[in-house]
Short mmCIF file of C-alpha atoms in Angstrom, two decimals:
data_model
loop_
_atom_site.label_atom_id
_atom_site.label_comp_id
_atom_site.label_asym_id
_atom_site.label_seq_id
_atom_site.Cartn_x
_atom_site.Cartn_y
_atom_site.Cartn_z
CA MET A 1 38.56 -67.76 -9.32
CA SER A 2 35.34 -67.32 -7.38
CA LYS A 3 35.71 -65.63 -4.01
CA ASP A 4 34.21 -68.77 -2.47
CA VAL A 5 37.19 -70.95 -3.43
CA LYS A 6 38.98 -71.07 -0.11
CA LYS A 7 40.53 -74.43 0.48
CA ASN A 8 43.77 -75.32 -1.26
CA LYS A 9 42.73 -78.91 -1.96
CA PHE A 10 39.53 -77.77 -3.59
CA LEU A 11 41.40 -75.00 -5.41
CA LYS A 12 43.68 -77.51 -7.09
CA LYS A 13 40.78 -79.63 -8.28
CA ILE A 14 38.39 -76.93 -9.37
CA THR A 15 41.03 -74.84 -11.16
CA GLY A 16 41.88 -77.93 -13.16
CA ILE A 17 38.22 -78.38 -13.99
CA LEU A 18 37.89 -74.77 -15.10
CA GLY A 19 40.92 -74.97 -17.35
CA TYR A 20 43.64 -73.47 -15.20
CA LYS A 21 47.04 -75.16 -14.94
CA ILE A 22 48.53 -75.37 -11.48
CA PHE A 23 52.28 -74.87 -11.62
CA ASN A 24 53.33 -75.34 -7.99
CA LYS A 25 52.37 -74.54 -4.42
CA ASN A 26 54.28 -71.26 -4.44
CA PHE A 27 52.31 -70.12 -7.47
CA ILE A 28 49.02 -70.81 -5.65
CA LYS A 29 50.14 -68.99 -2.52
CA SER A 30 51.51 -66.04 -4.47
CA GLU A 31 48.37 -65.76 -6.56
CA ARG A 32 46.18 -65.76 -3.46
CA ILE A 33 48.29 -62.97 -1.92
CA LEU A 34 48.07 -60.91 -5.10
CA ASN A 35 44.35 -61.50 -5.48
CA SER A 36 43.73 -60.29 -1.95
CA ASN A 37 45.69 -57.08 -2.55
CA THR A 38 44.55 -56.04 -6.03
CA LEU A 39 41.35 -54.57 -7.37
CA LYS A 40 38.48 -57.01 -7.80
CA ILE A 41 36.25 -57.06 -10.84
CA ASP A 42 33.30 -55.70 -8.85
CA GLU A 43 35.44 -52.75 -7.72
CA ILE A 44 36.59 -52.01 -11.25
CA LEU A 45 33.08 -52.27 -12.71
CA ASN A 46 31.59 -50.16 -9.95
CA ASN A 47 34.21 -47.51 -10.71
CA ILE A 48 33.35 -47.60 -14.41
CA CYS A 49 29.61 -47.46 -13.73
CA VAL A 50 29.89 -44.50 -11.34
CA ASN A 51 32.38 -42.45 -13.36
CA ASN A 52 30.49 -42.95 -16.61
CA ASN A 53 27.04 -42.55 -15.08
CA PHE A 54 25.84 -45.93 -16.30
CA LYS A 55 22.05 -46.20 -16.16
CA LYS A 56 21.25 -49.48 -17.91
CA ILE A 57 22.80 -52.95 -17.74
CA ILE A 58 22.02 -56.28 -19.40
CA GLN A 59 23.21 -59.44 -17.65
CA LEU A 60 23.14 -62.81 -19.41
CA GLY A 61 23.14 -65.94 -17.27
CA ALA A 62 22.22 -64.13 -14.05
CA ASN A 63 21.66 -67.41 -12.19
CA ASP A 64 20.18 -66.66 -8.75
CA GLY A 65 21.71 -63.17 -8.54
CA ILE A 66 24.16 -64.13 -5.81
CA SER A 67 26.15 -67.26 -6.73
CA ASP A 68 29.50 -66.13 -8.14
CA ASP A 69 27.83 -62.84 -9.16
CA PHE A 70 29.70 -59.53 -9.00
CA MET A 71 26.82 -57.48 -10.44
CA PHE A 72 24.34 -57.91 -7.58
CA SER A 73 25.89 -55.28 -5.32
CA ILE A 74 26.64 -52.90 -8.21
CA ILE A 75 23.05 -52.86 -9.44
CA LYS A 76 21.66 -52.35 -5.95
CA LYS A 77 24.25 -49.81 -4.79
CA ASN A 78 23.83 -47.56 -7.82
CA ASN A 79 20.11 -48.09 -8.40
CA ILE A 80 20.80 -49.07 -12.01
CA SER A 81 18.08 -50.25 -14.37
CA ALA A 82 18.83 -53.79 -15.47
CA ILE A 83 17.56 -56.63 -17.60
CA LEU A 84 18.59 -59.99 -16.20
CA LEU A 85 18.21 -63.23 -18.15
CA GLU A 86 18.04 -66.62 -16.44
CA PRO A 87 16.39 -69.57 -18.24
CA LEU A 88 16.40 -72.30 -15.58
CA ASN A 89 13.24 -72.32 -13.49
CA GLU A 90 14.81 -72.96 -10.08
CA ASN A 91 17.39 -70.20 -10.53
CA PHE A 92 14.79 -67.84 -11.99
CA ILE A 93 12.59 -68.13 -8.90
CA LYS A 94 15.55 -67.35 -6.61
CA LEU A 95 16.62 -64.47 -8.84
CA LYS A 96 13.19 -62.86 -8.68
CA LYS A 97 13.17 -63.20 -4.91
CA ASN A 98 16.64 -61.68 -4.52
CA TYR A 99 15.64 -58.65 -6.61
CA SER A 100 12.05 -58.42 -5.37
CA ASP A 101 12.58 -55.01 -3.75
CA TYR A 102 14.04 -53.42 -6.89
CA LYS A 103 11.41 -52.20 -9.35
CA ASN A 104 14.02 -51.05 -11.88
CA VAL A 105 15.14 -54.64 -12.53
CA THR A 106 13.41 -56.70 -15.24
CA ILE A 107 13.96 -60.45 -15.08
CA LEU A 108 13.40 -62.60 -18.16
CA LYS A 109 13.04 -66.36 -17.95
CA LYS A 110 14.93 -66.91 -21.18
CA ALA A 111 18.27 -68.04 -22.52
CA VAL A 112 20.09 -65.73 -24.91
CA ASP A 113 20.80 -67.21 -28.34
CA ILE A 114 21.47 -66.05 -31.88
CA LYS A 115 17.74 -66.40 -32.61
CA ASP A 116 14.43 -66.77 -30.77
CA GLY A 117 13.12 -70.27 -30.15
CA LYS A 118 13.52 -73.25 -27.84
CA ARG A 119 16.75 -74.79 -26.54
CA LYS A 120 17.75 -77.61 -24.22
CA ILE A 121 19.99 -76.68 -21.32
CA TYR A 122 22.01 -79.37 -19.57
CA LYS A 123 22.67 -79.10 -15.85
CA ILE A 124 23.71 -81.15 -12.82
CA ASN A 125 20.77 -83.02 -11.38
CA ASN A 126 19.92 -81.53 -7.98
CA ASP A 127 20.11 -84.98 -6.40
CA TYR A 128 23.89 -84.99 -6.93
CA TYR A 129 24.84 -81.55 -5.55
CA ASP A 130 25.99 -83.05 -2.24
CA TYR A 131 28.01 -85.67 -4.11
CA TYR A 132 30.07 -83.02 -5.92
CA LYS A 133 30.44 -80.80 -2.86
CA LYS A 134 31.88 -83.79 -1.02
CA LYS A 135 33.99 -84.90 -3.97
CA TYR A 136 35.64 -81.49 -4.29
CA ASN A 137 35.84 -80.93 -0.55
CA THR A 138 33.79 -77.72 -0.39
CA GLU A 139 30.79 -76.76 1.68
CA ASN A 140 29.80 -74.11 -0.84
CA GLY A 141 28.07 -75.46 -3.93
CA ASP A 142 27.72 -72.18 -5.85
CA TRP A 143 30.09 -73.37 -8.57
CA ILE A 144 27.84 -76.40 -9.19
CA ASN A 145 24.86 -74.14 -9.74
CA VAL A 146 26.51 -72.16 -12.54
CA LEU A 147 27.67 -74.99 -14.81
CA ALA A 148 24.47 -75.25 -16.91
CA SER A 149 25.12 -75.12 -20.66
CA PHE A 150 23.62 -75.70 -24.10
CA ASP A 151 26.42 -78.23 -24.62
CA LYS A 152 26.38 -81.45 -22.60
CA LYS A 153 30.12 -81.83 -23.26
CA HIS A 154 30.72 -78.73 -21.16
CA LEU A 155 29.56 -80.57 -18.04
CA LEU A 156 31.38 -83.78 -18.96
CA GLU A 157 34.61 -81.82 -19.37
CA HIS A 158 34.06 -80.41 -15.89
CA GLY A 159 34.05 -83.89 -14.41
CA ILE A 160 30.28 -84.37 -14.19
CA LYS A 161 29.12 -87.93 -14.80
CA MET A 162 26.73 -88.50 -17.69
CA SER A 163 24.19 -90.14 -15.39
CA HIS A 164 24.21 -87.06 -13.14
CA ILE A 165 23.19 -84.68 -15.94
CA SER A 166 19.58 -83.63 -16.50
CA GLU A 167 18.08 -81.36 -19.14
CA GLU A 168 15.50 -78.60 -19.22
CA GLU A 169 13.84 -77.10 -22.29
CA VAL A 170 13.83 -73.30 -22.17
CA ASP A 171 12.75 -70.32 -24.25
CA SER A 172 15.53 -68.47 -26.06
CA ILE A 173 15.78 -64.93 -27.41
CA SER A 174 18.38 -63.15 -29.54
CA ILE A 175 20.50 -60.42 -28.00
CA LYS A 176 19.08 -57.96 -30.56
CA ASN A 177 15.53 -58.71 -29.43
CA VAL A 178 16.48 -58.49 -25.74
CA ILE A 179 17.62 -54.94 -26.44
CA GLU A 180 14.90 -53.76 -28.79
CA LYS A 181 11.84 -55.46 -27.29
CA ASN A 182 12.69 -53.92 -23.93
CA ASN A 183 13.52 -50.46 -25.33
CA PHE A 184 17.06 -50.77 -23.99
CA GLN A 185 18.95 -49.37 -26.98
CA ASP A 186 20.88 -46.99 -24.74
CA PHE A 187 22.24 -49.67 -22.40
CA ASN A 188 25.77 -49.11 -21.14
CA LEU A 189 27.05 -52.51 -20.04
CA LEU A 190 26.64 -56.12 -21.15
CA VAL A 191 27.71 -58.81 -18.67
CA SER A 192 27.80 -62.37 -20.00
CA ASP A 193 28.40 -65.57 -18.05
CA ILE A 194 26.85 -68.29 -20.19
CA GLU A 195 29.39 -71.09 -19.92
CA GLY A 196 31.17 -70.96 -23.25
CA TYR A 197 28.37 -69.52 -25.40
CA ASP A 198 29.59 -65.98 -24.73
CA TYR A 199 31.61 -66.03 -27.97
CA GLU A 200 28.55 -66.51 -30.19
CA ILE A 201 26.58 -63.73 -28.49
CA ILE A 202 29.41 -61.18 -28.55
CA ILE A 203 30.13 -61.90 -32.21
CA GLU A 204 26.42 -61.53 -32.96
CA LEU A 205 26.25 -58.21 -31.11
CA LEU A 206 29.33 -56.71 -32.78
CA SER A 207 28.69 -58.10 -36.27
CA HIS A 208 24.94 -57.57 -36.63
CA THR A 209 24.10 -54.55 -34.47
CA ASN A 210 25.46 -51.05 -33.91
CA TYR A 211 25.45 -51.32 -30.11
CA ARG A 212 28.88 -50.84 -28.54
CA PRO A 213 28.52 -51.00 -24.75
CA CYS A 214 31.15 -51.91 -22.22
CA ILE A 215 31.31 -55.74 -22.31
CA VAL A 216 32.34 -58.20 -19.61
CA PHE A 217 32.44 -61.91 -20.36
CA GLU A 218 33.92 -65.12 -19.02
CA TRP A 219 36.70 -66.23 -21.34
CA VAL A 220 37.92 -69.45 -19.68
CA HIS A 221 35.61 -71.78 -21.62
CA MET A 222 36.63 -70.46 -25.05
CA ASN A 223 39.24 -72.23 -27.14
CA GLU A 224 42.26 -70.43 -28.56
CA ARG A 225 40.62 -69.72 -31.93
CA LYS A 226 37.54 -68.14 -30.42
CA ILE A 227 39.53 -66.03 -27.99
CA PHE A 228 41.73 -64.77 -30.83
CA GLU A 229 38.76 -63.97 -33.08
CA VAL A 230 36.71 -62.14 -30.45
CA CYS A 231 39.74 -60.14 -29.27
CA GLU A 232 40.59 -59.10 -32.83
CA ILE A 233 37.02 -57.95 -33.48
CA LEU A 234 36.88 -56.05 -30.20
CA LYS A 235 40.17 -54.28 -30.93
CA LYS A 236 38.95 -53.29 -34.40
CA GLU A 237 35.89 -51.79 -32.72
CA ASN A 238 38.21 -49.63 -30.58
CA TYR A 239 37.92 -51.62 -27.35
CA ILE A 240 40.69 -52.01 -24.83
CA LEU A 241 40.79 -55.35 -23.02
CA ILE A 242 41.52 -55.97 -19.36
CA LYS A 243 41.79 -59.55 -18.09
CA ILE A 244 40.72 -60.03 -14.48
CA ASN A 245 41.06 -63.68 -13.52
CA LYS A 246 38.41 -65.59 -15.50
CA ASP A 247 36.69 -62.49 -16.92
CA LEU A 248 37.59 -60.09 -19.71
CA VAL A 249 36.54 -56.44 -19.32
CA CYS A 250 36.17 -54.77 -22.73
CA ILE A 251 36.03 -50.97 -22.66
CA ASN A 252 35.07 -48.93 -25.69
CA LYS A 253 37.52 -46.02 -25.82
CA ASN A 254 35.04 -43.89 -27.77
CA ASN A 255 32.53 -43.47 -24.96
CA ILE A 256 33.91 -44.82 -21.67
CA LYS A 257 36.50 -43.23 -19.38
CA LEU A 258 38.59 -44.84 -16.67
CA ASN A 259 39.35 -43.16 -13.36
CA PHE A 260 41.48 -45.18 -10.95
#
C-alpha cells in the first residue's frame, strides 16, 4: 500500500477498492509491523540502480512526480537521466515544476500505448476530490490523483460514481517510439504505473523489441490470466520476479546484479 495510508478505517476501505482482501484485524496489524521493518521498494530500486550503475530510466504514468511515487528521490539522488510520461495536463504541469531544476529529465505530455495516436483518459472530476477524501476518511488525496485510466470501468470498480468521472483526450505514443525517438536504446529501468494497462505495454516491449531492462510495474489491477501470461514471458526471458506489495520488480539475470 501507499506510504500515505495511515488510518485503519481508511486502510480497510481502500485496500478493498484496490483489490486486497482483508482477513482480520491481526493481519492488518501484523502487516503494518512487517512493512515498517522490511525493505521498501524505493530502497531496493536505489540499491539496484547504484550497484548496476544505472544511467537511464523511463517512467510511465509519472503523475506529478510525488504522489505515490518511489522514483522521485532515486532520480534526484543519483542524478539519473530519465524520460517521464504523463498525459494529463494538470499533472504534467506539476511534474514539470517538481523536476524543473533537473536538466537531465525529459518530460513528455503523452500516454504510452501500443501505437501512436489519440486516446481518451477517464479521471475523477476535480470537483469531487474532497467528496472522496471525506468518504474514505483521509486528508491525503494522492490516491485519488492516480486513478486515471483508459478504461472507465477501472474507476467504477474503484467506487467512483459515473457522474463524478470526466474525460480528457491525450496524445499517445508506443513504447518503442518513446525509446527510439529519444535515443534511449540503452535505458536500464522501465517503471510502469498506468492503472491496469501495464500488461499491454510490457507484452509489447518483450514481444516486439529486443530491449530487456529491469522492469517494475503495478500488478494489482491485472486479472489472473494476464498476471500468469506476463510472468511466464518474463521468466522465459530470464527474469527473476520479486513482489513488493502492489509492485512487481522484474530483474534480468543476464545483466543485473543484486547486492543486499
